[in-house]
Coordinates of C-alpha atoms and ligand atoms in Angstrom, one line a residue:
M3 CA 0.0 0.0 0.0
K4 CA 2.7 2.4 1.1
K5 CA 4.5 1.9 -2.2
H6 CA 1.5 3.1 -4.1
Y7 CA 1.4 6.4 -2.3
G8 CA 4.8 7.1 -3.8
E9 CA 3.4 6.2 -7.2
Y10 CA 0.4 8.5 -6.7
L11 CA 2.6 11.3 -5.5
A12 CA 4.9 10.9 -8.6
W13 CA 1.9 11.0 -10.9
L14 CA 0.5 14.1 -9.1
T15 CA 3.9 15.9 -9.4
V16 CA 4.2 15.0 -13.1
L17 CA 0.6 16.1 -13.8
L18 CA 1.1 19.4 -11.9
L19 CA 4.2 20.1 -13.9
I20 CA 2.4 19.3 -17.2
F21 CA -0.6 21.5 -16.2
A22 CA 1.6 24.4 -15.1
S23 CA 3.7 24.3 -18.3
A24 CA 0.6 24.0 -20.4
W25 CA -0.9 27.0 -18.6
Q26 CA 2.3 28.9 -19.2
L27 CA 2.0 28.2 -22.9
I28 CA -1.7 29.0 -23.1
G29 CA -1.1 32.3 -21.1
G30 CA 1.7 33.3 -23.4
F31 CA -0.3 32.4 -26.5
Y32 CA -3.3 34.4 -25.2
Q33 CA -1.1 37.4 -24.5
R34 CA 0.5 37.3 -27.9
Q35 CA -3.0 37.1 -29.5
V36 CA -4.2 40.1 -27.6
L37 CA -1.1 42.1 -28.4
S38 CA -1.3 41.2 -32.1
Q39 CA -4.9 42.2 -32.2
Q40 CA -4.1 45.5 -30.5
Q41 CA -1.2 46.0 -32.9
D42 CA -3.6 45.5 -35.9
Y43 CA -6.0 47.9 -34.3
L44 CA -3.3 50.6 -33.8
E45 CA -1.9 50.1 -37.3
K46 CA -5.4 50.5 -38.8
K47 CA -6.1 53.5 -36.7
G48 CA -2.7 55.1 -37.7
E49 CA -3.4 54.4 -41.4
L50 CA -6.9 56.0 -41.0
L51 CA -5.4 59.1 -39.4
I52 CA -2.8 59.4 -42.2
R53 CA -5.6 59.1 -44.8
M54 CA -7.9 61.6 -43.0
A55 CA -5.1 64.2 -42.8
K56 CA -4.4 66.5 -45.8
T57 CA -1.3 65.6 -47.8
P58 CA 1.4 66.4 -46.8
V59 CA 0.4 65.8 -43.2
S60 CA 0.9 68.9 -41.2
Q61 CA 1.5 69.3 -37.4
E62 CA -1.7 71.2 -36.8
D63 CA -3.8 68.8 -38.9
L64 CA -2.7 65.9 -36.8
A65 CA -3.2 67.7 -33.5
H66 CA -6.6 68.5 -34.6
L67 CA -7.5 64.9 -35.7
S68 CA -5.9 63.5 -32.6
E69 CA -8.0 65.6 -30.3
D70 CA -11.1 64.1 -32.0
Y71 CA -10.1 60.4 -32.4
V72 CA -7.2 59.6 -30.2
T73 CA -6.9 61.5 -26.9
A74 CA -10.3 60.2 -25.6
S75 CA -9.3 56.6 -26.1
G76 CA -6.1 57.1 -24.0
E77 CA -3.8 56.5 -26.9
R78 CA -0.8 58.6 -27.7
V79 CA 0.1 59.9 -31.1
T80 CA 3.5 61.3 -32.0
L81 CA 4.4 62.9 -35.3
L82 CA 8.1 62.6 -36.3
D83 CA 9.9 64.1 -39.2
G84 CA 11.7 62.0 -41.8
K85 CA 14.8 61.8 -39.5
G86 CA 13.0 60.8 -36.4
N87 CA 12.7 64.2 -34.6
I88 CA 9.5 64.9 -32.7
L89 CA 7.2 67.4 -34.4
H90 CA 4.2 66.9 -32.2
D91 CA 3.1 64.6 -29.3
T92 CA -0.5 64.4 -28.1
F93 CA 0.5 63.6 -24.4
D94 CA 3.0 66.4 -24.2
P95 CA 2.8 69.1 -26.9
T96 CA 6.1 70.6 -25.6
L97 CA 8.0 67.4 -26.1
Q98 CA 11.0 67.7 -28.4
G99 CA 14.1 65.8 -29.4
T100 CA 14.8 62.8 -31.5
R101 CA 13.3 59.2 -31.3
S102 CA 15.4 57.8 -34.1
D103 CA 16.9 55.2 -31.7
R104 CA 13.6 53.7 -30.7
P105 CA 13.2 50.2 -32.3
E106 CA 9.8 51.0 -34.0
V107 CA 11.1 54.3 -35.4
K108 CA 14.4 52.7 -36.5
T109 CA 12.5 50.0 -38.5
V110 CA 10.6 52.7 -40.4
L111 CA 13.7 54.8 -40.9
Q112 CA 15.3 51.8 -42.5
G113 CA 12.5 51.5 -45.0
G114 CA 10.1 49.2 -43.1
K115 CA 6.4 49.5 -43.7
L116 CA 5.6 49.0 -40.0
G117 CA 7.6 49.4 -36.8
V118 CA 6.4 47.7 -33.6
S119 CA 7.8 47.7 -30.1
L120 CA 6.6 46.8 -26.7
R121 CA 8.5 48.5 -23.8
E122 CA 8.5 50.8 -20.9
S123 CA 8.0 54.4 -21.9
D124 CA 10.8 56.7 -20.6
T125 CA 8.4 59.6 -20.3
L126 CA 5.3 57.8 -19.0
D127 CA 6.9 55.1 -16.8
Q128 CA 4.5 52.4 -18.0
E129 CA 4.5 49.6 -20.6
L130 CA 3.4 50.8 -24.0
L131 CA 2.7 49.1 -27.3
Y132 CA 4.2 51.3 -30.1
V133 CA 3.3 51.1 -33.7
A134 CA 5.2 53.4 -36.2
L135 CA 3.9 54.0 -39.8
P136 CA 5.8 55.9 -42.6
I137 CA 4.0 58.9 -44.3
T138 CA 5.4 59.2 -47.8
V139 CA 5.3 61.9 -50.4
D140 CA 6.0 60.8 -53.9
G141 CA 7.3 57.5 -52.6
Q142 CA 9.8 59.3 -50.3
L143 CA 9.6 59.1 -46.5
D144 CA 8.3 62.5 -45.4
K145 CA 7.2 61.9 -41.8
I146 CA 6.6 59.1 -39.3
L147 CA 3.4 58.6 -37.4
R148 CA 3.8 56.8 -34.2
I149 CA 0.7 55.6 -32.2
A150 CA 1.1 54.1 -28.8
E151 CA -1.2 52.6 -26.2
P152 CA -0.5 51.5 -22.5
T153 CA -0.8 47.7 -22.4
A154 CA -2.3 48.0 -18.9
G155 CA -5.5 49.3 -20.5
F156 CA -6.3 46.5 -23.0
M157 CA -4.6 43.8 -20.9
A158 CA -6.9 44.7 -18.0
A159 CA -9.9 44.4 -20.3
S160 CA -8.8 40.9 -21.4
G161 CA -8.0 39.9 -17.8
G162 CA -11.6 38.8 -17.1
V163 CA -11.6 36.5 -20.1
R164 CA -8.2 35.1 -19.0
R165 CA -9.6 34.4 -15.5
S166 CA -12.6 32.6 -17.0
I167 CA -10.2 30.5 -19.2
F168 CA -8.1 29.7 -16.1
V169 CA -11.1 28.5 -14.1
V170 CA -12.3 26.3 -16.9
Y171 CA -8.7 25.0 -17.4
S172 CA -8.3 24.3 -13.7
V173 CA -11.6 22.4 -13.5
L174 CA -10.5 20.4 -16.6
C175 CA -7.1 19.6 -15.0
L176 CA -8.8 18.5 -11.7
L177 CA -11.0 16.2 -13.6
I178 CA -8.1 14.7 -15.6
T179 CA -6.2 14.3 -12.3
L180 CA -9.1 12.6 -10.6
L181 CA -9.6 10.3 -13.6
I182 CA -5.9 9.4 -13.7
L183 CA -5.9 8.7 -9.9
H184 CA -9.0 6.6 -10.3
F185 CA -7.4 4.5 -13.1
L186 CA -4.2 4.2 -11.0
R187 CA -6.3 2.9 -8.1
Q188 CA -8.1 0.5 -10.3
K189 CA -4.9 -0.7 -11.7
N190 CA -3.3 -1.2 -8.2
R191 CA -6.4 -2.7 -6.5
P192 CA -5.8 -6.4 -7.4
I193 CA -2.1 -6.0 -6.5
E194 CA -3.0 -4.5 -3.1
K195 CA -5.5 -7.4 -2.5
I196 CA -3.3 -10.2 -3.9
L197 CA 0.2 -9.3 -2.7
P198 CA -0.5 -9.8 1.0
V199 CA -2.2 -13.1 0.3
L200 CA 0.7 -14.3 -1.8
K201 CA 3.1 -13.3 0.9
K202 CA 1.2 -15.3 3.5
M203 CA 1.0 -18.3 1.1
V204 CA 4.8 -18.3 0.8
A205 CA 5.4 -17.9 4.5
Q206 CA 2.8 -20.5 5.6
P207 CA 2.1 -22.8 2.7
E208 CA 0.3 -25.2 5.1
K209 CA -2.5 -22.7 5.6
T210 CA -5.1 -21.9 2.9
E211 CA -5.4 -18.1 2.3
L212 CA -8.6 -16.9 0.6
I213 CA -9.5 -13.5 -0.9
M214 CA -13.0 -12.6 0.3
Q215 CA -13.7 -9.9 -2.2
T216 CA -16.4 -9.5 -4.8
S217 CA -15.3 -7.5 -7.7
P218 CA -16.8 -8.3 -11.1
Q219 CA -13.7 -6.9 -12.8
W220 CA -11.2 -9.0 -10.9
Q221 CA -13.4 -11.9 -9.9
E222 CA -11.7 -14.4 -12.1
L223 CA -8.2 -13.4 -10.9
Y224 CA -9.3 -13.7 -7.2
Q225 CA -10.8 -17.1 -7.8
T226 CA -7.7 -18.3 -9.5
I227 CA -5.6 -17.1 -6.6
N228 CA -7.9 -18.8 -4.1
K229 CA -7.7 -22.1 -6.1
L230 CA -3.9 -21.7 -6.3
S231 CA -3.7 -21.3 -2.5
E232 CA -5.9 -24.4 -1.9
Q233 CA -3.7 -26.4 -4.3
L234 CA -0.5 -25.2 -2.7
T235 CA -1.8 -26.2 0.7
E236 CA -2.8 -29.7 -0.6
T237 CA 0.5 -30.2 -2.4
Y238 CA 2.5 -28.9 0.7
Q239 CA 0.6 -31.3 3.0
A240 CA 1.1 -34.2 0.7
Y241 CA 4.8 -33.3 0.4
T242 CA 5.2 -33.0 4.2
A243 CA 3.4 -36.3 4.7
T244 CA 5.7 -38.1 2.2
E245 CA 8.7 -36.4 3.7
N246 CA 7.7 -37.6 7.2
Q247 CA 7.1 -41.1 5.9
L248 CA 10.5 -41.1 4.2
H249 CA 12.2 -39.6 7.3
T250 CA 10.6 -42.3 9.6
L251 CA 11.5 -45.0 7.2
L252 CA 15.1 -43.9 6.9
N253 CA 15.3 -43.5 10.7
E254 CA 13.9 -47.0 11.4
L255 CA 15.7 -48.7 8.5
M256 CA 18.2 -51.4 9.6
I257 CA 20.2 -50.5 6.5
G258 CA 22.6 -47.5 6.5
V259 CA 21.9 -44.8 3.9
F260 CA 23.8 -41.6 3.0
I261 CA 23.6 -39.1 0.2
L262 CA 26.3 -36.8 -1.2
D263 CA 25.6 -33.9 -3.6
D264 CA 27.5 -33.1 -6.8
Q265 CA 30.0 -31.2 -4.7
K266 CA 30.7 -34.3 -2.6
Q267 CA 29.0 -32.6 0.4
L268 CA 27.3 -35.0 2.7
I269 CA 23.6 -34.0 2.8
M270 CA 22.0 -36.9 4.5
M271 CA 22.9 -39.8 6.7
N272 CA 20.5 -42.0 8.6
P273 CA 21.0 -43.2 12.2
T274 CA 21.9 -46.8 11.2
M275 CA 24.7 -45.5 8.9
K276 CA 26.0 -43.3 11.7
E277 CA 26.0 -46.3 14.0
Q278 CA 27.8 -48.4 11.4
L279 CA 30.5 -45.8 11.0
G280 CA 30.8 -45.3 14.8
L281 CA 29.5 -41.7 14.6
Y282 CA 27.7 -40.3 17.6
G283 CA 26.1 -36.9 18.3
K284 CA 24.5 -34.6 15.9
L285 CA 26.1 -34.1 12.5
Q286 CA 26.5 -30.6 11.0
L287 CA 25.0 -31.1 7.5
P288 CA 25.8 -30.3 4.8
S289 CA 29.5 -30.7 5.2
E290 CA 32.5 -32.1 3.3
F291 CA 32.0 -35.9 3.3
A292 CA 35.6 -36.7 4.2
A293 CA 35.3 -34.6 7.4
I294 CA 32.7 -37.1 8.6
I295 CA 33.4 -40.4 6.9
K296 CA 37.0 -41.0 8.1
D297 CA 37.6 -44.6 6.9
P298 CA 40.2 -44.5 4.0
S299 CA 38.8 -47.5 2.2
L300 CA 35.3 -46.0 2.1
I301 CA 36.6 -42.6 1.0
Q302 CA 38.6 -44.3 -1.8
L303 CA 35.5 -46.3 -2.9
I304 CA 33.4 -43.0 -3.0
Y305 CA 36.1 -41.4 -5.2
R306 CA 36.0 -44.4 -7.5
V307 CA 32.4 -43.8 -8.4
S308 CA 32.2 -41.8 -11.7
P309 CA 29.8 -41.3 -14.6
Q310 CA 31.8 -44.1 -16.4
Q311 CA 31.4 -46.3 -13.3
P312 CA 28.1 -45.1 -11.7
V313 CA 27.5 -48.3 -9.6
L314 CA 30.0 -49.9 -7.2
Q315 CA 29.6 -52.6 -4.7
E316 CA 32.3 -53.8 -2.3
E317 CA 32.6 -55.5 1.1
L318 CA 34.8 -53.3 3.3
K319 CA 36.5 -54.1 6.6
L320 CA 36.4 -50.9 8.8
K321 CA 38.3 -50.4 12.0
L322 CA 36.4 -48.0 14.2
P323 CA 38.0 -49.1 16.6
E324 CA 36.4 -52.6 16.7
E325 CA 36.3 -54.2 13.3
K326 CA 33.1 -53.9 11.2
V327 CA 32.3 -55.7 7.9
L328 CA 30.1 -53.5 5.7
D329 CA 28.6 -54.4 2.4
I330 CA 28.7 -51.0 0.6
N331 CA 26.6 -50.2 -2.5
L332 CA 27.3 -46.8 -4.2
R333 CA 25.3 -45.4 -7.1
L334 CA 24.9 -42.1 -8.9
F335 CA 21.4 -40.9 -9.3
N336 CA 19.4 -37.7 -10.1
E337 CA 21.1 -37.5 -13.5
Q338 CA 24.4 -38.3 -11.9
Q339 CA 24.1 -35.2 -9.7
Q340 CA 24.0 -37.1 -6.4
L341 CA 25.6 -40.2 -4.9
M342 CA 23.6 -42.6 -2.7
G343 CA 25.4 -45.1 -0.4
I344 CA 23.6 -48.1 1.0
S345 CA 25.3 -50.2 3.7
Y346 CA 24.5 -53.6 5.2
D347 CA 26.3 -54.6 8.4
L348 CA 27.7 -58.0 7.8
T349 CA 29.8 -58.1 10.9
R350 CA 27.6 -60.5 12.8
I351 CA 27.0 -62.8 9.8
R352 CA 30.7 -63.0 9.0
Q353 CA 31.5 -63.6 12.7
L354 CA 29.0 -66.5 12.8
E355 CA 30.3 -67.9 9.6
K356 CA 33.8 -67.8 11.0
M357 CA 32.8 -69.3 14.3
Q358 CA 31.0 -72.1 12.5
K359 CA 34.0 -72.8 10.3
D360 CA 36.3 -72.7 13.3
F361 CA 34.0 -75.0 15.2
V362 CA 33.9 -77.6 12.6
G363 CA 37.7 -77.4 12.1
N364 CA 38.2 -77.6 15.9
V365 CA 35.8 -80.4 16.4
S366 CA 37.5 -82.5 13.7
H367 CA 40.9 -81.7 15.2
E368 CA 39.9 -82.4 18.8
L369 CA 38.2 -85.7 17.9
K370 CA 41.1 -86.8 15.6
T371 CA 43.8 -86.6 18.3
P372 CA 42.3 -89.3 20.7
V373 CA 41.0 -91.4 17.8
T374 CA 44.5 -91.5 16.2
S375 CA 46.0 -92.4 19.5
L376 CA 43.4 -95.2 20.0
I377 CA 44.0 -96.6 16.5
G378 CA 47.8 -96.5 17.1
F379 CA 47.6 -98.4 20.4
T380 CA 45.2 -101.0 19.1
E381 CA 47.4 -101.7 16.1
T382 CA 50.5 -102.0 18.3
L383 CA 48.6 -104.4 20.5
L384 CA 47.3 -106.5 17.6
D385 CA 50.8 -106.5 16.0
G386 CA 52.1 -108.5 19.0
A387 CA 52.4 -106.2 22.0
M388 CA 49.4 -108.0 23.4
A389 CA 51.8 -110.9 24.4
D390 CA 53.3 -108.8 27.1
P391 CA 50.7 -108.3 29.9
D392 CA 52.4 -105.2 31.4
T393 CA 52.6 -103.4 28.1
T394 CA 49.0 -104.4 27.4
R395 CA 47.8 -103.0 30.7
E396 CA 49.8 -99.7 30.2
F397 CA 48.4 -99.3 26.7
L398 CA 44.8 -100.1 27.8
Q399 CA 45.1 -97.4 30.5
I400 CA 46.2 -94.8 27.9
M401 CA 43.4 -96.0 25.6
Q402 CA 40.9 -95.7 28.4
Q403 CA 42.0 -92.1 29.0
D404 CA 41.7 -91.3 25.3
A405 CA 38.2 -92.9 25.2
R406 CA 37.1 -90.9 28.3
R407 CA 38.4 -87.7 26.6
L408 CA 36.5 -88.6 23.5
E409 CA 33.4 -89.3 25.6
R410 CA 33.7 -85.9 27.4
L411 CA 34.2 -84.1 24.1
I412 CA 31.2 -85.7 22.6
K413 CA 29.1 -85.0 25.7
E414 CA 30.1 -81.3 25.7
I415 CA 29.5 -80.9 22.0
I416 CA 26.0 -82.4 22.5
Q417 CA 25.5 -80.0 25.5
L418 CA 26.5 -77.0 23.3
S419 CA 24.3 -78.1 20.4
K420 CA 21.3 -78.1 22.8
T421 CA 21.5 -74.3 23.2
D422 CA 21.7 -73.9 19.5
N423 CA 18.3 -75.4 19.3
P424 CA 17.1 -75.1 22.9
P425 CA 14.3 -77.3 24.1
S426 CA 12.1 -75.8 26.8
Y427 CA 13.8 -76.6 30.1
E428 CA 11.9 -77.5 33.2
L429 CA 12.2 -75.0 35.9
Q430 CA 12.4 -76.0 39.5
P431 CA 13.4 -74.6 42.9
L432 CA 17.0 -75.5 43.7
K433 CA 18.4 -75.4 47.2
L434 CA 21.7 -73.6 46.5
A435 CA 23.5 -75.1 49.5
T436 CA 22.8 -78.6 48.3
I437 CA 24.1 -77.9 44.8
F438 CA 27.3 -76.5 46.3
E439 CA 27.7 -79.6 48.5
Q440 CA 27.4 -81.8 45.4
L441 CA 30.1 -79.7 43.7
Q442 CA 32.4 -80.2 46.7
E443 CA 31.8 -83.9 46.5
S444 CA 32.4 -84.2 42.8
F445 CA 35.7 -82.3 43.0
R446 CA 36.9 -84.0 46.2
H447 CA 39.8 -85.8 44.5
L448 CA 41.0 -82.8 42.5
L449 CA 40.8 -80.5 45.5
A450 CA 42.8 -83.0 47.6
E451 CA 45.3 -83.5 44.9
K452 CA 45.9 -79.7 44.5
Q453 CA 45.4 -79.0 48.2
V454 CA 43.0 -76.2 47.1
Q455 CA 40.3 -75.1 49.5
L456 CA 36.8 -74.5 48.0
R457 CA 34.7 -72.0 50.1
F458 CA 31.1 -71.1 49.8
E459 CA 29.8 -67.7 50.9
G460 CA 26.3 -66.5 50.8
D461 CA 23.1 -66.8 52.9
A462 CA 20.4 -65.6 50.7
P463 CA 18.7 -66.6 48.6
E464 CA 18.4 -70.1 49.9
T465 CA 16.6 -71.5 46.9
W466 CA 16.7 -70.4 43.3
Y467 CA 14.0 -71.1 40.8
T468 CA 15.8 -72.3 37.7
S469 CA 16.6 -75.2 35.4
R470 CA 19.0 -77.7 37.0
E471 CA 20.1 -78.9 33.6
L472 CA 21.5 -75.5 32.7
F473 CA 22.4 -74.1 36.2
Y474 CA 24.5 -77.0 37.4
P475 CA 26.9 -77.1 34.3
I476 CA 27.5 -73.3 34.6
V477 CA 28.7 -73.5 38.2
K478 CA 30.5 -76.8 37.7
N479 CA 32.5 -75.5 34.7
L480 CA 33.5 -72.3 36.5
V481 CA 34.5 -74.1 39.7
E482 CA 36.4 -76.8 37.7
N483 CA 38.4 -74.1 35.8
A484 CA 39.1 -72.2 39.0
I485 CA 40.6 -75.3 40.6
Q486 CA 42.3 -76.3 37.4
Y487 CA 44.1 -73.0 36.9
S488 CA 44.9 -72.4 40.6
P489 CA 48.3 -73.1 42.1
Q490 CA 48.8 -75.6 44.9
K491 CA 47.5 -74.7 48.3
S492 CA 45.3 -71.8 47.2
E493 CA 41.7 -71.0 47.7
V494 CA 38.6 -70.8 45.5
L495 CA 35.7 -68.8 46.7
L496 CA 32.1 -69.2 45.4
H497 CA 30.0 -66.2 46.5
W498 CA 26.3 -65.6 45.8
E499 CA 23.8 -62.9 46.7
E500 CA 20.6 -61.4 45.6
T501 CA 20.8 -58.0 43.9
P502 CA 18.4 -55.1 44.7
T503 CA 16.6 -56.0 41.4
G504 CA 16.0 -59.5 42.6
A505 CA 18.6 -61.2 40.4
L506 CA 21.1 -63.9 41.5
K507 CA 24.7 -62.7 41.4
L508 CA 27.1 -65.6 41.6
S509 CA 30.9 -65.3 41.4
V510 CA 33.7 -67.8 41.3
Q511 CA 37.1 -66.3 42.4
D512 CA 40.5 -67.9 42.3
Q513 CA 44.1 -67.0 43.1
G514 CA 45.3 -68.7 39.9
I515 CA 47.4 -67.7 36.8
G516 CA 44.8 -65.2 35.6
I517 CA 44.1 -64.3 31.9
E518 CA 45.8 -61.7 29.7
Q519 CA 43.6 -58.8 28.6
E520 CA 43.8 -59.8 24.9
D521 CA 42.6 -63.3 25.7
Q522 CA 39.7 -62.2 27.9
A523 CA 37.4 -61.3 25.1
R524 CA 38.0 -64.7 23.4
I525 CA 37.9 -67.3 26.1
F526 CA 34.2 -67.7 25.8
E527 CA 34.6 -68.9 22.2
R528 CA 34.3 -72.6 21.5
F529 CA 37.6 -74.4 21.7
Y530 CA 39.5 -71.3 22.6
R531 CA 42.3 -72.0 25.0
V532 CA 44.9 -69.6 26.2
D533 CA 47.7 -72.2 26.3
K534 CA 46.6 -75.1 24.2
A535 CA 49.2 -77.6 25.3
R536 CA 48.8 -76.9 29.0
A537 CA 45.0 -76.9 28.8
R538 CA 44.8 -80.2 26.9
H539 CA 47.2 -81.6 29.4
S540 CA 44.9 -80.6 32.2
G541 CA 42.1 -82.5 30.4
G542 CA 40.4 -79.3 29.1
T543 CA 38.4 -79.3 25.9
G544 CA 38.1 -75.6 25.4
L545 CA 34.3 -75.9 25.5
G546 CA 33.7 -75.2 29.2
L547 CA 33.3 -71.5 29.1
A548 CA 31.4 -71.6 25.8
I549 CA 28.9 -73.8 27.7
V550 CA 28.8 -71.4 30.6
K551 CA 28.1 -68.5 28.3
D552 CA 25.5 -70.2 26.2
Y553 CA 23.6 -71.6 29.2
T554 CA 23.7 -68.3 31.1
E555 CA 22.3 -66.6 28.1
S556 CA 19.6 -69.3 27.7
L557 CA 18.6 -68.4 31.3
G558 CA 18.4 -64.8 30.3
G559 CA 21.5 -63.8 32.2
S560 CA 25.1 -62.6 31.5
V561 CA 28.6 -63.5 32.4
K562 CA 31.4 -61.1 33.2
L563 CA 35.2 -61.6 33.8
D564 CA 37.7 -59.7 35.9
S565 CA 41.1 -61.1 35.7
H566 CA 44.8 -60.1 36.2
P567 CA 47.6 -62.3 35.2
G568 CA 49.4 -63.7 38.3
V569 CA 46.7 -62.4 40.6
G570 CA 43.6 -64.5 39.8
S571 CA 40.3 -64.4 38.0
R572 CA 36.7 -63.7 39.0
F573 CA 33.9 -64.9 36.8
T574 CA 30.5 -63.3 37.7
V575 CA 27.2 -64.7 36.5
L576 CA 24.1 -62.6 36.8
L577 CA 20.8 -64.5 36.4
P578 CA 17.4 -62.8 36.4
R579 CA 14.7 -64.1 38.7
N580 CA 12.2 -66.5 37.0
V581 CA 8.7 -66.3 38.3
P582 CA 7.4 -69.8 39.2
H583 CA 4.3 -70.9 37.3
Q584 CA 1.3 -71.0 39.7
Ligands
ADP30 P1 39.2 -75.7 29.1 O1 38.3 -76.9 29.0 O2 40.4 -75.7 28.3 O3 39.4 -75.2 30.5 P2 37.4 -73.5 28.9 O4 36.4 -73.0 27.9 O5 36.8 -73.8 30.2 O6 38.3 -74.6 28.3 O7 38.4 -72.3 29.2 C1 39.0 -71.7 28.1 C2 40.4 -71.2 28.4 O8 40.2 -70.1 29.4 C3 41.2 -72.2 29.2 O9 41.9 -73.0 28.3 C4 42.1 -71.3 30.0 O10 43.2 -71.0 29.3 C5 41.3 -70.1 30.3 N1 40.7 -70.1 31.6 C6 39.4 -70.5 32.0 N2 39.2 -70.3 33.3 C7 40.3 -69.8 33.8 C8 40.7 -69.4 35.1 N3 39.9 -69.5 36.2 N4 42.0 -69.0 35.3 C9 42.8 -68.9 34.2 N5 42.5 -69.2 33.0 C10 41.3 -69.7 32.8

């Protein structure tokens, strides 16, 4: 609106200037018209006087004629001789001297038929219109008749007409101005109506803005704008809904997604991708991709994508700091303007595959050793060694040991396979003190042999509702390892308590050799042994802790290890409370 006031003001100024200049022209033209008419009149009158006087025109004659025809009308007549000297003047009969320097006289003296001049009179001190006419005798300039009239007289008479013209002119100008302003307003009206609505539409596209105005002239325009606003709102809402869906989808997707623009600026990265790259906290987007994606192999892969090679797929091993295996798919899209990366986390799958492979390899290896030994001894016996009863006895004892080891291995493999495909275990209340007494009994020989003291510590809970089939092997394996890897004359402590959350916290602590930090993460793997020779010698299979971990997890719990080489180890098992079925 305010902008239009400026426009109106500019128009008014221009109009005013045009009207003023036009009036200036009209006024000048009118004045020239009046002067020219008066000049004609004076010329005619002069000619009449010359004709009425006797030839040659005498001073007295003219004085006489002037008295009758001129003096009453306020005009002034001057008779000059052929050189421009005053002979007679009707205003001042005593006036003398030359007027040859006056423009009108000069013209006639130079042979002109008519001399005209408009100027201030030296004698009368007012503006006069002078007209000079030659009086000739035989074609020769004899005298000059000059007739003059004050302009004030005839200008005043024409002043009334001039005023009337001015009034009519002013009214006309006013009408033109009003008309122009009206057209201007008409022209600006739709802009004044539509502009604020358009501004609101841009600022809040989710709201429909309507023009509630009935104007036959602009109706169609207003209706179109209203329709446009409705369509914009609908499109915007549809767009926001789609964007929300996409956003949710990307946030929830278990696949990592990121997008780079044509300038290699990272413009989008979903939470899964951030997690896969080990990025935490909010990202400042857009930003240079290499400032966020730090892994050299992934950076190289991104640089390898080009219009000649718009799709790339590779399995990358990232160290961030723990190793991750990602299957990365890169492709150019949006007419090769942007690059989209899709990443699947294969870490777990690859780990499982490796574990499976290792397991099969380890099982074959572990089974092969006692079997080879058994075959070797039976062959030796059959080849004749059987004849010596002492050798036979010694060999049979070794064979029995190997067979027991085989039996144990097979038993533990079967135990492990149970948790891979767990049946539903029967839960029952177990008296913990009784379980621990049974443990003491089963390790009596080993404890005596190593002179290790096994202590139990804990009052509550007295009973624990769990599966004996899973619970017993957990504690048995932990206690067996603790005794096994303890030095002579040391102590193993089995401690249990109920946590504030109602879980059972059970720990087995020894004063044994301890486990190096680098081995701690791996000892729960199947067949993993810190010192293979020593462990095998101790009768270990490398499956004990794998069973502990699998069974604890089957019961919904977790196992933790604190260990320092040369000081001892503490394995802590946390089992959640099972609610007995009523
Ligand atoms: P194993 O049958 O060989 O004992 P486990 O799975 O029970 O197999 O244990 C894996 C490895 O962890 C063992 O070979 C041993 O090196 C180490 N280990 C287990 N318990 C202890 C412990 N209490 N102290 C020291 N090392 C232990």
